[in-house]
Amino acid sequence: MPRAAFVTLSRVTVNIDPLVARMQGFGTTVFAEMTALAVRTGAINLGQGFPDTDGPAKLLETAAEAIRGGANQYPPGPGLPELREAVAAQRAERHSLDYDPSAEVLVTVGATEAIAATLLALVETGEEVVVFEPYYDSYAAIIALSGAVRRPVTLRPEGGRFTFDPAELRAAVTPRTKLILLNSPHNPTGTVFSRGELEVIADLCREHDLIAVTDEVYEYLTYDAEHVPLATLPGMRERTVAISSAGKTFSVTGWKTGWITAPPEFVRAVQTVKQFLTFTASAPYQRAVAYALREELAWVETLRTSLRSKRDRLTGGLEAAGLIAFRPQGTYFVQADVRPLGFADGREFTRVLHERAGIVAIPAQVFYDSDAGDPYVRFAFCKRDEVIDDAVRRLGRIAV
Ligand SMILES: *Cc1c(COP(=O)(O)O)cnc(C)c1O
């Protein structure tokens, strides 16, 4: 009798998937999966976008000093005042955008938490979020967690870069649309939205009274285009939540120190959610990032120059191997069309690429709802020159 009960119990346990319905279909992120594959097989990892060199030495030392100096207890919920001041000063200096550090800046655990807390705070169940596909993978999961509906608008190649059709964007906006979530410079296509493209988005936001959420984590990493924050366009500052992070700018992706800048009512709403997710972000890194925003922008300029040449190195190599590579205007990534090599599908290509060349890359279809991403693969070039050169040599092995 007890034995039967046990069996029943264990069968019940086995049969029920503990994952909530809202998250069904979201498995392990493809980046974690591909990095694990690269580590297991010793392949070159052009999958996940993290640099294989560290940020500026004095930045690292500042974090270590902060720990030794006792910055080890909970910092204030909205973030260390010195970091909020540095973020506000940076927005003012670079883009003439004025934010009050005490009411309009909120420090988060990376841009990832900023995106999550912002959507959870601002979008009701059943409301719609317009998002450009391909999109960063956390967007879809967080939209789903917030009970909202995503309305993808596809970026397609035109004149050597990816862009959207304004009519398609317009058609994606319905009476249920609450906000537009955009990422520029854009991962994975490398597109930096032009002022003209941003004006189309801003027009729609003003016309339909939409909130804009901008993911600007690559704001400094542009190569032949200027990053324009959407909040600088007329009527947009008051309806925009801008998100950024230290990870990409200072090559410290493991530090997970991000922030939002937005009008006070948005900051209050987002902080209300954020306080129950993490309450606050890690103290020593906040102090170090405040230092970096004040003192290390010259280093970022050298990073940008170096990434531009890495971009050219990898893009040239992909082209020489027979792929169509879309030269990115910004970010860590280049998206390439694999069809000229006889592959119909990015997933099949990445499998062969790993088998024959020992290179891990990401099939872009994971960033799409539609099948528009099937022929593309994303490669990261934020790697040491010798790693890129080695990868380019190995690419020769995939020609059929
Ligand atoms: C890396 C990345 C993030 C995450 O930033 P963190 O600060 O590491 O959380 C968010 N959005 C995009 C587009 C990214 O590439």
PDB file of C-alpha atoms in Angstrom, residues 9-164:
ATOM      1  CA  LEU A   9       3.311  10.022  -6.161  1.00  0.00           C
ATOM      2  CA  SER A  10       6.428   9.648  -8.270  1.00  0.00           C
ATOM      3  CA  ARG A  11       4.371   9.213 -11.426  1.00  0.00           C
ATOM      4  CA  VAL A  12       2.549  12.419 -10.610  1.00  0.00           C
ATOM      5  CA  THR A  13       5.850  14.176 -10.026  1.00  0.00           C
ATOM      6  CA  VAL A  14       7.263  12.927 -13.313  1.00  0.00           C
ATOM      7  CA  ASN A  15       4.191  13.810 -15.324  1.00  0.00           C
ATOM      8  CA  ILE A  16       3.934  17.409 -14.200  1.00  0.00           C
ATOM      9  CA  ASP A  17       6.286  19.927 -15.815  1.00  0.00           C
ATOM     10  CA  PRO A  18       7.035  22.347 -12.989  1.00  0.00           C
ATOM     11  CA  LEU A  19       7.788  25.203 -15.402  1.00  0.00           C
ATOM     12  CA  VAL A  20       4.971  27.766 -15.556  1.00  0.00           C
ATOM     13  CA  ALA A  21       2.972  27.898 -18.765  1.00  0.00           C
ATOM     14  CA  ARG A  22       4.170  31.442 -19.479  1.00  0.00           C
ATOM     15  CA  MET A  23       7.733  30.115 -19.873  1.00  0.00           C
ATOM     16  CA  GLN A  24       6.984  26.945 -21.827  1.00  0.00           C
ATOM     17  CA  GLY A  25       9.105  26.906 -24.947  1.00  0.00           C
ATOM     18  CA  PHE A  26      11.962  28.882 -23.367  1.00  0.00           C
ATOM     19  CA  GLY A  27      14.733  26.351 -22.766  1.00  0.00           C
ATOM     20  CA  THR A  28      18.417  26.965 -22.047  1.00  0.00           C
ATOM     21  CA  THR A  29      19.597  30.086 -23.849  1.00  0.00           C
ATOM     22  CA  VAL A  30      21.388  29.291 -27.078  1.00  0.00           C
ATOM     23  CA  PHE A  31      24.442  31.262 -25.897  1.00  0.00           C
ATOM     24  CA  ALA A  32      24.952  29.074 -22.849  1.00  0.00           C
ATOM     25  CA  GLU A  33      24.440  25.996 -25.021  1.00  0.00           C
ATOM     26  CA  MET A  34      26.951  27.098 -27.670  1.00  0.00           C
ATOM     27  CA  THR A  35      29.554  28.217 -25.145  1.00  0.00           C
ATOM     28  CA  ALA A  36      29.274  24.851 -23.403  1.00  0.00           C
ATOM     29  CA  LEU A  37      29.732  23.132 -26.788  1.00  0.00           C
ATOM     30  CA  ALA A  38      32.847  25.218 -27.533  1.00  0.00           C
ATOM     31  CA  VAL A  39      34.345  24.510 -24.101  1.00  0.00           C
ATOM     32  CA  ARG A  40      33.576  20.775 -24.346  1.00  0.00           C
ATOM     33  CA  THR A  41      35.100  20.373 -27.803  1.00  0.00           C
ATOM     34  CA  GLY A  42      37.866  22.986 -27.684  1.00  0.00           C
ATOM     35  CA  ALA A  43      36.305  24.858 -30.612  1.00  0.00           C
ATOM     36  CA  ILE A  44      36.791  28.564 -31.346  1.00  0.00           C
ATOM     37  CA  ASN A  45      33.859  30.349 -29.734  1.00  0.00           C
ATOM     38  CA  LEU A  46      32.459  33.026 -32.036  1.00  0.00           C
ATOM     39  CA  GLY A  47      29.052  32.340 -30.510  1.00  0.00           C
ATOM     40  CA  GLN A  48      28.517  34.204 -27.272  1.00  0.00           C
ATOM     41  CA  GLY A  49      29.379  37.910 -27.347  1.00  0.00           C
ATOM     42  CA  PHE A  50      31.977  38.394 -24.680  1.00  0.00           C
ATOM     43  CA  PRO A  51      35.487  39.788 -25.200  1.00  0.00           C
ATOM     44  CA  ASP A  52      38.468  37.526 -24.502  1.00  0.00           C
ATOM     45  CA  THR A  53      40.496  40.413 -23.044  1.00  0.00           C
ATOM     46  CA  ASP A  54      39.750  42.480 -19.936  1.00  0.00           C
ATOM     47  CA  GLY A  55      38.697  46.082 -19.508  1.00  0.00           C
ATOM     48  CA  PRO A  56      41.127  48.856 -18.454  1.00  0.00           C
ATOM     49  CA  ALA A  57      43.521  47.860 -15.627  1.00  0.00           C
ATOM     50  CA  LYS A  58      42.629  50.810 -13.407  1.00  0.00           C
ATOM     51  CA  LEU A  59      38.932  49.874 -13.651  1.00  0.00           C
ATOM     52  CA  LEU A  60      39.703  46.358 -12.410  1.00  0.00           C
ATOM     53  CA  GLU A  61      41.916  47.787  -9.674  1.00  0.00           C
ATOM     54  CA  THR A  62      39.139  50.193  -8.587  1.00  0.00           C
ATOM     55  CA  ALA A  63      36.756  47.281  -8.071  1.00  0.00           C
ATOM     56  CA  ALA A  64      39.395  45.361  -6.088  1.00  0.00           C
ATOM     57  CA  GLU A  65      40.129  48.458  -3.994  1.00  0.00           C
ATOM     58  CA  ALA A  66      36.419  48.967  -3.367  1.00  0.00           C
ATOM     59  CA  ILE A  67      36.203  45.440  -1.945  1.00  0.00           C
ATOM     60  CA  ARG A  68      39.332  45.861   0.188  1.00  0.00           C
ATOM     61  CA  GLY A  69      38.115  49.294   1.271  1.00  0.00           C
ATOM     62  CA  GLY A  70      34.836  47.958   2.672  1.00  0.00           C
ATOM     63  CA  ALA A  71      32.241  48.632  -0.060  1.00  0.00           C
ATOM     64  CA  ASN A  72      30.739  45.264   0.759  1.00  0.00           C
ATOM     65  CA  GLN A  73      27.277  45.900   2.166  1.00  0.00           C
ATOM     66  CA  TYR A  74      23.967  46.772   0.476  1.00  0.00           C
ATOM     67  CA  PRO A  75      24.236  49.997  -1.481  1.00  0.00           C
ATOM     68  CA  PRO A  76      21.098  52.190  -1.786  1.00  0.00           C
ATOM     69  CA  GLY A  77      18.266  50.567  -3.805  1.00  0.00           C
ATOM     70  CA  PRO A  78      18.429  53.045  -6.715  1.00  0.00           C
ATOM     71  CA  GLY A  79      22.217  52.645  -6.919  1.00  0.00           C
ATOM     72  CA  LEU A  80      25.282  54.436  -5.546  1.00  0.00           C
ATOM     73  CA  PRO A  81      24.845  58.206  -5.905  1.00  0.00           C
ATOM     74  CA  GLU A  82      28.299  58.511  -7.527  1.00  0.00           C
ATOM     75  CA  LEU A  83      27.302  56.065 -10.283  1.00  0.00           C
ATOM     76  CA  ARG A  84      23.919  57.738 -10.875  1.00  0.00           C
ATOM     77  CA  GLU A  85      25.749  61.075 -11.117  1.00  0.00           C
ATOM     78  CA  ALA A  86      28.305  59.654 -13.550  1.00  0.00           C
ATOM     79  CA  VAL A  87      25.530  58.190 -15.741  1.00  0.00           C
ATOM     80  CA  ALA A  88      23.649  61.503 -15.804  1.00  0.00           C
ATOM     81  CA  ALA A  89      26.859  63.419 -16.582  1.00  0.00           C
ATOM     82  CA  GLN A  90      27.636  61.024 -19.445  1.00  0.00           C
ATOM     83  CA  ARG A  91      24.149  61.426 -21.021  1.00  0.00           C
ATOM     84  CA  ALA A  92      24.438  65.224 -20.680  1.00  0.00           C
ATOM     85  CA  GLU A  93      27.939  65.496 -22.117  1.00  0.00           C
ATOM     86  CA  ARG A  94      27.527  63.118 -24.991  1.00  0.00           C
ATOM     87  CA  HIS A  95      23.936  63.712 -26.031  1.00  0.00           C
ATOM     88  CA  SER A  96      22.824  66.937 -24.283  1.00  0.00           C
ATOM     89  CA  LEU A  97      20.196  64.882 -22.421  1.00  0.00           C
ATOM     90  CA  ASP A  98      19.675  66.122 -18.863  1.00  0.00           C
ATOM     91  CA  TYR A  99      18.584  63.631 -16.218  1.00  0.00           C
ATOM     92  CA  ASP A 100      18.314  64.247 -12.495  1.00  0.00           C
ATOM     93  CA  PRO A 101      20.618  61.626 -10.922  1.00  0.00           C
ATOM     94  CA  SER A 102      18.436  61.392  -7.801  1.00  0.00           C
ATOM     95  CA  ALA A 103      15.099  60.794  -9.576  1.00  0.00           C
ATOM     96  CA  GLU A 104      15.752  59.851 -13.209  1.00  0.00           C
ATOM     97  CA  VAL A 105      18.556  57.271 -13.032  1.00  0.00           C
ATOM     98  CA  LEU A 106      18.247  53.741 -11.653  1.00  0.00           C
ATOM     99  CA  VAL A 107      21.137  51.290 -11.412  1.00  0.00           C
ATOM    100  CA  THR A 108      20.277  47.676 -12.293  1.00  0.00           C
ATOM    101  CA  VAL A 109      21.923  44.255 -12.412  1.00  0.00           C
ATOM    102  CA  GLY A 110      23.037  44.626 -16.008  1.00  0.00           C
ATOM    103  CA  ALA A 111      20.870  45.713 -18.910  1.00  0.00           C
ATOM    104  CA  THR A 112      19.157  42.332 -18.578  1.00  0.00           C
ATOM    105  CA  GLU A 113      17.520  43.238 -15.274  1.00  0.00           C
ATOM    106  CA  ALA A 114      16.744  46.712 -16.596  1.00  0.00           C
ATOM    107  CA  ILE A 115      14.830  45.185 -19.520  1.00  0.00           C
ATOM    108  CA  ALA A 116      13.016  42.723 -17.252  1.00  0.00           C
ATOM    109  CA  ALA A 117      12.052  45.239 -14.569  1.00  0.00           C
ATOM    110  CA  THR A 118      10.988  47.816 -17.169  1.00  0.00           C
ATOM    111  CA  LEU A 119       8.662  45.466 -19.026  1.00  0.00           C
ATOM    112  CA  LEU A 120       7.263  43.901 -15.856  1.00  0.00           C
ATOM    113  CA  ALA A 121       6.597  47.402 -14.502  1.00  0.00           C
ATOM    114  CA  LEU A 122       5.085  49.010 -17.586  1.00  0.00           C
ATOM    115  CA  VAL A 123       3.163  46.381 -19.552  1.00  0.00           C
ATOM    116  CA  GLU A 124      -0.188  44.883 -18.506  1.00  0.00           C
ATOM    117  CA  THR A 125      -1.265  41.329 -19.284  1.00  0.00           C
ATOM    118  CA  GLY A 126      -2.615  41.182 -22.828  1.00  0.00           C
ATOM    119  CA  GLU A 127      -1.001  44.414 -23.982  1.00  0.00           C
ATOM    120  CA  GLU A 128       1.261  44.327 -27.015  1.00  0.00           C
ATOM    121  CA  VAL A 129       4.938  45.063 -27.367  1.00  0.00           C
ATOM    122  CA  VAL A 130       6.373  45.864 -30.789  1.00  0.00           C
ATOM    123  CA  VAL A 131       9.879  44.498 -31.163  1.00  0.00           C
ATOM    124  CA  PHE A 132      12.221  44.269 -34.136  1.00  0.00           C
ATOM    125  CA  GLU A 133      13.278  40.775 -35.124  1.00  0.00           C
ATOM    126  CA  PRO A 134      15.926  39.471 -34.933  1.00  0.00           C
ATOM    127  CA  TYR A 135      15.774  40.365 -31.239  1.00  0.00           C
ATOM    128  CA  TYR A 136      17.953  39.804 -28.181  1.00  0.00           C
ATOM    129  CA  ASP A 137      16.750  36.551 -26.653  1.00  0.00           C
ATOM    130  CA  SER A 138      15.692  37.909 -23.264  1.00  0.00           C
ATOM    131  CA  TYR A 139      13.078  40.178 -24.880  1.00  0.00           C
ATOM    132  CA  ALA A 140      10.738  37.367 -25.883  1.00  0.00           C
ATOM    133  CA  ALA A 141      11.043  35.627 -22.518  1.00  0.00           C
ATOM    134  CA  ILE A 142      10.351  38.788 -20.523  1.00  0.00           C
ATOM    135  CA  ILE A 143       7.433  39.812 -22.728  1.00  0.00           C
ATOM    136  CA  ALA A 144       6.032  36.326 -22.105  1.00  0.00           C
ATOM    137  CA  LEU A 145       6.670  36.549 -18.346  1.00  0.00           C
ATOM    138  CA  SER A 146       4.851  39.858 -18.202  1.00  0.00           C
ATOM    139  CA  GLY A 147       1.849  38.239 -19.879  1.00  0.00           C
ATOM    140  CA  ALA A 148       2.118  40.556 -22.861  1.00  0.00           C
ATOM    141  CA  VAL A 149       2.067  39.726 -26.571  1.00  0.00           C
ATOM    142  CA  ARG A 150       5.034  40.408 -28.841  1.00  0.00           C
ATOM    143  CA  ARG A 151       4.509  41.900 -32.297  1.00  0.00           C
ATOM    144  CA  PRO A 152       7.692  41.353 -34.288  1.00  0.00           C
ATOM    145  CA  VAL A 153       8.666  43.606 -37.173  1.00  0.00           C
ATOM    146  CA  THR A 154      11.331  42.039 -39.365  1.00  0.00           C
ATOM    147  CA  LEU A 155      14.606  43.746 -40.233  1.00  0.00           C
ATOM    148  CA  ARG A 156      15.607  42.783 -43.777  1.00  0.00           C
ATOM    149  CA  PRO A 157      18.742  43.398 -45.852  1.00  0.00           C
ATOM    150  CA  GLU A 158      18.631  46.518 -47.972  1.00  0.00           C
ATOM    151  CA  GLY A 159      21.710  48.228 -49.378  1.00  0.00           C
ATOM    152  CA  GLY A 160      24.088  46.040 -47.372  1.00  0.00           C
ATOM    153  CA  ARG A 161      22.463  46.552 -43.953  1.00  0.00           C
ATOM    154  CA  PHE A 162      19.324  45.415 -42.176  1.00  0.00           C
ATOM    155  CA  THR A 163      16.397  47.785 -41.869  1.00  0.00           C
ATOM    156  CA  PHE A 164      12.607  47.767 -41.465  1.00  0.00           C
TER     157      PHE A 164
END
